[in-house]
GROMACS .gro file of C-alpha atoms in nm:
model
  279
    1MET     CA    1  -3.590   2.107  -7.234
    2LYS     CA    2  -3.464   1.765  -7.334
    3THR     CA    3  -3.092   1.711  -7.271
    4PRO     CA    4  -2.911   1.627  -7.595
    5ARG     CA    5  -2.762   1.279  -7.613
    6LEU     CA    6  -2.393   1.232  -7.670
    7THR     CA    7  -2.407   0.859  -7.739
    8ASP     CA    8  -2.631   0.650  -7.961
    9THR     CA    9  -2.656   0.355  -7.721
   10ARG     CA   10  -2.795   0.119  -7.986
   11ALA     CA   11  -2.498   0.193  -8.212
   12LEU     CA   12  -2.259   0.146  -7.918
   13THR     CA   13  -2.410  -0.194  -7.837
   14ARG     CA   14  -2.388  -0.293  -8.202
   15ASN     CA   15  -2.024  -0.183  -8.225
   16ARG     CA   16  -1.930  -0.385  -7.918
   17ALA     CA   17  -2.113  -0.694  -8.042
   18ARG     CA   18  -1.937  -0.674  -8.378
   19ALA     CA   19  -1.600  -0.641  -8.207
   20MET     CA   20  -1.661  -0.946  -7.987
   21ALA     CA   21  -1.774  -1.148  -8.289
   22LEU     CA   22  -1.433  -1.105  -8.452
   23PRO     CA   23  -1.181  -1.392  -8.431
   24ALA     CA   24  -0.939  -1.160  -8.247
   25PRO     CA   25  -1.103  -0.852  -8.091
   26ALA     CA   26  -0.854  -0.579  -7.996
   27LEU     CA   27  -0.898  -0.572  -7.619
   28PHE     CA   28  -0.536  -0.512  -7.521
   29LEU     CA   29  -0.622  -0.180  -7.356
   30HIS     CA   30  -0.880  -0.354  -7.137
   31GLU     CA   31  -0.615  -0.610  -7.046
   32ASP     CA   32  -0.378  -0.325  -6.952
   33ILE     CA   33  -0.645  -0.170  -6.733
   34ILE     CA   34  -0.731  -0.500  -6.565
   35ALA     CA   35  -0.365  -0.541  -6.468
   36GLU     CA   36  -0.351  -0.179  -6.345
   37VAL     CA   37  -0.671  -0.218  -6.140
   38LYS     CA   38  -0.535  -0.530  -5.972
   39GLU     CA   39  -0.213  -0.346  -5.886
   40ARG     CA   40  -0.407  -0.056  -5.736
   41LEU     CA   41  -0.625  -0.286  -5.529
   42ILE     CA   42  -0.313  -0.452  -5.386
   43GLU     CA   43  -0.185  -0.108  -5.284
   44VAL     CA   44  -0.513  -0.034  -5.104
   45ASN     CA   45  -0.430  -0.328  -4.876
   46ARG     CA   46  -0.788  -0.420  -4.798
   47THR     CA   47  -0.991  -0.733  -4.860
   48PHE     CA   48  -1.308  -0.662  -5.056
   49THR     CA   49  -1.588  -0.914  -5.020
   50LYS     CA   50  -1.865  -0.777  -5.243
   51LEU     CA   51  -1.746  -0.644  -5.579
   52ALA     CA   52  -1.950  -0.505  -5.869
   53ILE     CA   53  -1.810  -0.417  -6.213
   54VAL     CA   54  -1.991  -0.190  -6.459
   55THR     CA   55  -1.875  -0.271  -6.812
   56GLY     CA   56  -1.974  -0.318  -7.174
   57PHE     CA   57  -1.741  -0.619  -7.205
   58PRO     CA   58  -1.873  -0.861  -6.940
   59ASP     CA   59  -1.689  -1.179  -7.045
   60LEU     CA   60  -1.343  -1.024  -7.028
   61TRP     CA   61  -1.396  -0.864  -6.687
   62ARG     CA   62  -1.575  -1.170  -6.546
   63GLU     CA   63  -1.274  -1.381  -6.638
   64ALA     CA   64  -1.045  -1.136  -6.453
   65PHE     CA   65  -1.275  -1.102  -6.148
   66PRO     CA   66  -1.486  -1.421  -6.132
   67GLU     CA   67  -1.628  -1.325  -5.790
   68ALA     CA   68  -1.775  -0.995  -5.917
   69ASP     CA   69  -2.132  -0.903  -5.999
   70ILE     CA   70  -2.116  -0.784  -6.362
   71VAL     CA   71  -2.347  -0.493  -6.450
   72ALA     CA   72  -2.417  -0.348  -6.795
   73ASP     CA   73  -2.332   0.022  -6.841
   74GLU     CA   74  -2.690   0.124  -6.909
   75GLY     CA   75  -2.851   0.453  -6.808
   76MET     CA   76  -2.995   0.289  -6.497
   77LEU     CA   77  -2.739   0.060  -6.342
   78ALA     CA   78  -2.861  -0.269  -6.196
   79LEU     CA   79  -2.689  -0.205  -5.864
   80GLU     CA   80  -2.850  -0.269  -5.525
   81PRO     CA   81  -2.811   0.029  -5.288
   82GLY     CA   82  -2.554  -0.027  -5.015
   83ALA     CA   83  -2.474  -0.379  -5.131
   84HIS     CA   84  -2.106  -0.350  -5.229
   85ASP     CA   85  -1.776  -0.254  -5.074
   86LEU     CA   86  -1.609  -0.207  -5.415
   87VAL     CA   87  -1.753  -0.082  -5.744
   88ILE     CA   88  -1.539  -0.063  -6.058
   89HIS     CA   89  -1.665   0.131  -6.361
   90ALA     CA   90  -1.459  -0.037  -6.631
   91MET     CA   91  -1.376   0.136  -6.960
   92ALA     CA   92  -1.726   0.264  -7.026
   93LEU     CA   93  -1.770   0.602  -6.857
   94HIS     CA   94  -1.643   0.794  -7.161
   95TRP     CA   95  -1.956   0.679  -7.351
   96ALA     CA   96  -2.202   0.772  -7.074
   97ASN     CA   97  -2.468   1.028  -7.162
   98ASP     CA   98  -2.479   1.121  -6.792
   99PRO     CA   99  -2.139   1.043  -6.635
  100VAL     CA  100  -2.222   1.219  -6.307
  101GLY     CA  101  -2.541   1.016  -6.281
  102GLN     CA  102  -2.344   0.696  -6.339
  103ILE     CA  103  -2.098   0.785  -6.064
  104ILE     CA  104  -2.377   0.879  -5.821
  105GLN     CA  105  -2.546   0.543  -5.883
  106CYS     CA  106  -2.216   0.368  -5.809
  107LYS     CA  107  -2.182   0.566  -5.485
  108ARG     CA  108  -2.533   0.466  -5.376
  109ALA     CA  109  -2.439   0.102  -5.433
  110LEU     CA  110  -2.147   0.129  -5.189
  111ARG     CA  111  -2.146   0.059  -4.820
  112ALA     CA  112  -1.991   0.318  -4.591
  113ASP     CA  113  -1.615   0.335  -4.651
  114GLY     CA  114  -1.656   0.143  -4.978
  115LEU     CA  115  -1.425   0.211  -5.272
  116PHE     CA  116  -1.519   0.339  -5.617
  117LEU     CA  117  -1.270   0.302  -5.902
  118ALA     CA  118  -1.334   0.412  -6.259
  119ALA     CA  119  -1.104   0.368  -6.559
  120PHE     CA  120  -1.183   0.516  -6.899
  121PHE     CA  121  -1.045   0.715  -7.193
  122GLY     CA  122  -0.944   1.076  -7.126
  123GLY     CA  123  -0.933   1.390  -7.336
  124GLN     CA  124  -0.593   1.333  -7.498
  125THR     CA  125  -0.705   1.002  -7.647
  126LEU     CA  126  -0.664   0.993  -8.027
  127HIS     CA  127  -0.577   1.362  -8.044
  128GLU     CA  128  -0.370   1.285  -8.353
  129LEU     CA  129  -0.662   1.123  -8.537
  130ARG     CA  130  -0.903   1.400  -8.438
  131ALA     CA  131  -0.670   1.672  -8.567
  132CYS     CA  132  -0.600   1.500  -8.897
  133LEU     CA  133  -0.964   1.416  -8.970
  134ALA     CA  134  -1.075   1.770  -8.888
  135GLU     CA  135  -0.806   1.928  -9.107
  136ALA     CA  136  -0.874   1.691  -9.395
  137GLU     CA  137  -1.253   1.733  -9.388
  138ALA     CA  138  -1.223   2.112  -9.373
  139ALA     CA  139  -0.981   2.108  -9.667
  140VAL     CA  140  -1.183   1.867  -9.883
  141THR     CA  141  -1.544   1.963  -9.803
  142GLY     CA  142  -1.517   2.304  -9.638
  143GLY     CA  143  -1.698   2.183  -9.325
  144LEU     CA  144  -1.667   1.965  -9.016
  145SER     CA  145  -1.865   1.667  -8.886
  146PRO     CA  146  -1.860   1.503  -8.541
  147ARG     CA  147  -1.638   1.197  -8.581
  148VAL     CA  148  -1.443   1.121  -8.265
  149LEU     CA  149  -1.597   1.108  -7.918
  150PRO     CA  150  -1.521   1.422  -7.712
  151MET     CA  151  -1.364   1.311  -7.386
  152GLY     CA  152  -1.310   1.497  -7.060
  153GLU     CA  153  -0.985   1.654  -6.944
  154ILE     CA  154  -0.822   1.526  -6.627
  155ARG     CA  155  -0.855   1.865  -6.451
  156ASP     CA  156  -1.233   1.851  -6.496
  157LEU     CA  157  -1.291   1.480  -6.441
  158GLY     CA  158  -1.175   1.486  -6.080
  159GLY     CA  159  -1.457   1.727  -6.003
  160LEU     CA  160  -1.710   1.458  -6.094
  161LEU     CA  161  -1.617   1.265  -5.780
  162GLN     CA  162  -1.676   1.569  -5.560
  163ARG     CA  163  -2.008   1.640  -5.729
  164ALA     CA  164  -2.112   1.282  -5.655
  165GLY     CA  165  -2.021   1.322  -5.286
  166PHE     CA  166  -1.716   1.096  -5.261
  167ALA     CA  167  -1.456   1.142  -4.989
  168LEU     CA  168  -1.080   1.147  -5.059
  169PRO     CA  169  -1.127   1.194  -5.437
  170VAL     CA  170  -0.828   1.135  -5.664
  171ALA     CA  171  -0.795   1.165  -6.043
  172ASP     CA  172  -0.486   1.057  -6.231
  173SER     CA  173  -0.391   0.933  -6.575
  174PHE     CA  174  -0.124   0.780  -6.794
  175THR     CA  175  -0.091   0.764  -7.171
  176ARG     CA  176  -0.037   0.448  -7.372
  177THR     CA  177   0.115   0.520  -7.717
  178VAL     CA  178   0.049   0.252  -7.978
  179HIS     CA  179   0.223   0.233  -8.317
  180TYR     CA  180   0.024   0.139  -8.625
  181ARG     CA  181   0.112   0.069  -8.985
  182ASP     CA  182  -0.106   0.362  -9.100
  183MET     CA  183  -0.432   0.541  -9.019
  184TRP     CA  184  -0.634   0.269  -9.192
  185HIS     CA  185  -0.483   0.011  -8.958
  186LEU     CA  186  -0.569   0.229  -8.657
  187MET     CA  187  -0.931   0.268  -8.766
  188THR     CA  188  -0.960  -0.107  -8.817
  189ASP     CA  189  -0.830  -0.160  -8.464
  190LEU     CA  190  -1.079   0.090  -8.321
  191ARG     CA  191  -1.362  -0.115  -8.472
  192ALA     CA  192  -1.207  -0.429  -8.322
  193MET     CA  193  -1.205  -0.252  -7.983
  194GLY     CA  194  -1.576  -0.171  -8.010
  195GLU     CA  195  -1.474   0.197  -8.007
  196ALA     CA  196  -1.594   0.297  -8.354
  197SER     CA  197  -1.805   0.612  -8.358
  198ALA     CA  198  -2.135   0.581  -8.175
  199LEU     CA  199  -2.193   0.954  -8.152
  200ASP     CA  200  -2.560   1.043  -8.169
  201ALA     CA  201  -2.471   1.341  -8.392
  202ARG     CA  202  -2.241   1.142  -8.621
  203LEU     CA  203  -2.268   1.181  -8.998
  204ARG     CA  204  -2.529   0.936  -9.126
  205ARG     CA  205  -2.415   0.933  -9.489
  206PRO     CA  206  -2.092   0.792  -9.636
  207THR     CA  207  -1.787   1.018  -9.616
  208ARG     CA  208  -1.596   1.090  -9.934
  209ARG     CA  209  -1.292   0.865  -9.955
  210LYS     CA  210  -1.081   1.170 -10.037
  211VAL     CA  211  -1.131   1.293  -9.678
  212PHE     CA  212  -0.978   0.976  -9.535
  213GLU     CA  213  -0.700   0.967  -9.791
  214ASP     CA  214  -0.608   1.328  -9.709
  215ALA     CA  215  -0.628   1.255  -9.334
  216ALA     CA  216  -0.404   0.949  -9.371
  217GLU     CA  217  -0.141   1.157  -9.552
  218ARG     CA  218  -0.154   1.428  -9.285
  219TYR     CA  219  -0.128   1.168  -9.011
  220ALA     CA  220   0.183   1.011  -9.166
  221ARG     CA  221   0.347   1.353  -9.206
  222SER     CA  222   0.264   1.491  -8.862
  223PHE     CA  223   0.271   1.185  -8.638
  224GLY     CA  224   0.500   0.943  -8.815
  225VAL     CA  225   0.751   0.741  -8.611
  226GLU     CA  226   1.050   0.529  -8.689
  227GLY     CA  227   0.989   0.250  -8.938
  228GLY     CA  228   0.727   0.441  -9.136
  229ARG     CA  229   0.455   0.380  -8.879
  230ILE     CA  230   0.227   0.626  -8.697
  231ALA     CA  231   0.164   0.692  -8.328
  232ALA     CA  232  -0.178   0.689  -8.161
  233SER     CA  233  -0.228   0.809  -7.803
  234PHE     CA  234  -0.472   0.655  -7.556
  235GLU     CA  235  -0.502   0.850  -7.230
  236MET     CA  236  -0.624   0.627  -6.951
  237VAL     CA  237  -0.795   0.819  -6.669
  238PHE     CA  238  -0.853   0.675  -6.322
  239LEU     CA  239  -1.100   0.815  -6.071
  240THR     CA  240  -1.084   0.691  -5.712
  241GLY     CA  241  -1.316   0.786  -5.429
  242TRP     CA  242  -1.448   0.648  -5.102
  243SER     CA  243  -1.800   0.639  -4.971
  244PRO     CA  244  -1.790   0.872  -4.667
  245HIS     CA  245  -1.729   0.720  -4.323
  246GLU     CA  246  -1.642   0.876  -3.988
  247SER     CA  247  -1.317   0.677  -3.967
  248GLN     CA  248  -1.168   0.845  -4.274
  249GLN     CA  249  -0.904   1.116  -4.257
  250LYS     CA  250  -1.038   1.471  -4.247
  251PRO     CA  251  -0.859   1.786  -4.361
  252LEU     CA  252  -0.735   2.005  -4.076
  253ARG     CA  253  -0.904   2.335  -3.999
  254PRO     CA  254  -0.722   2.641  -4.136
  255GLY     CA  255  -0.494   2.781  -3.865
  256SER     CA  256  -0.489   2.460  -3.662
  257ALA     CA  257  -0.124   2.371  -3.734
  258THR     CA  258   0.093   2.320  -3.425
  259HIS     CA  259   0.432   2.347  -3.600
  260ARG     CA  260   0.577   2.605  -3.834
  261LEU     CA  261   0.655   2.484  -4.187
  262ALA     CA  262   1.005   2.634  -4.160
  263ASP     CA  263   1.075   2.415  -3.855
  264VAL     CA  264   0.950   2.101  -4.031
  265LEU     CA  265   1.167   2.173  -4.335
  266ASN     CA  266   1.462   2.283  -4.118
  267ALA     CA  267   1.486   2.599  -4.326
  268PRO     CA  268   1.509   2.967  -4.236
  269GLU     CA  269   1.183   3.156  -4.226
  270ILE     CA  270   1.167   3.454  -4.460
  271ILE     CA  271   0.931   3.736  -4.366
  272LEU     CA  272   0.796   3.897  -4.679
  273PRO     CA  273   0.729   4.271  -4.679
  274ALA     CA  274   0.366   4.368  -4.647
  275THR     CA  275   0.183   4.469  -4.963
  276LYS     CA  276   0.002   4.799  -4.994
  277ASP     CA  277  -0.333   4.626  -4.924
  278GLU     CA  278  -0.197   4.475  -4.601
  279THR     CA  279  -0.059   4.801  -4.453
   0.00000   0.00000   0.00000
């Protein structure tokens, strides 16, 4: 059975090209992530000599990391196996039709003890817009259409690293809240980000303007902030994992501890009464 596609890749490419053709594309979130990635690499305290970056915005990331090999976020990544000690998947994994496959390909491109770092939108991104559009469409038309990309939750995304075979996997996130004049301004900015809908199951006919007008009113009522503006949330998820190597830390075997926790914490040990199943 053919796996259904989440993303219309031709529409995604078109959206990105249109954004980059604008006099001022809205790439401030990419700029935030570039700064965050650089900070995280400093904290790793290691010199990387062979870097690859998977991205749909090559010029921006090439300017930030001129020494990197820039790779398009296509289904089959143009990455040479075992050629890199650092692979960054940059703000594109949320559009992947096969995110696990993308991560596995990145792992294969790493040398032993190489670092994988992915940054992309998480499940709380644009939750305000999704709620208002859904409520408005249901009220106006009596139905619902796919409009905003479904994105993974942080508790599930960390498991992708383990499925791909990474060691020392870590998933974390932070939320950037941006204030806009109104919902129309937000939607204009999403197009300027190249993040307009590229869902394969998106509605292919024009939506009644009444739906958007109703959604804009709901947005202003429910998510308005000081100054008559609205808030939009962008959850930025980071996945970090290492290609396995014998030098890496290993978890201790259960029961192998040599000190009691009470001694380490300098606290009295409390013996709990046995339960019925333990007696």
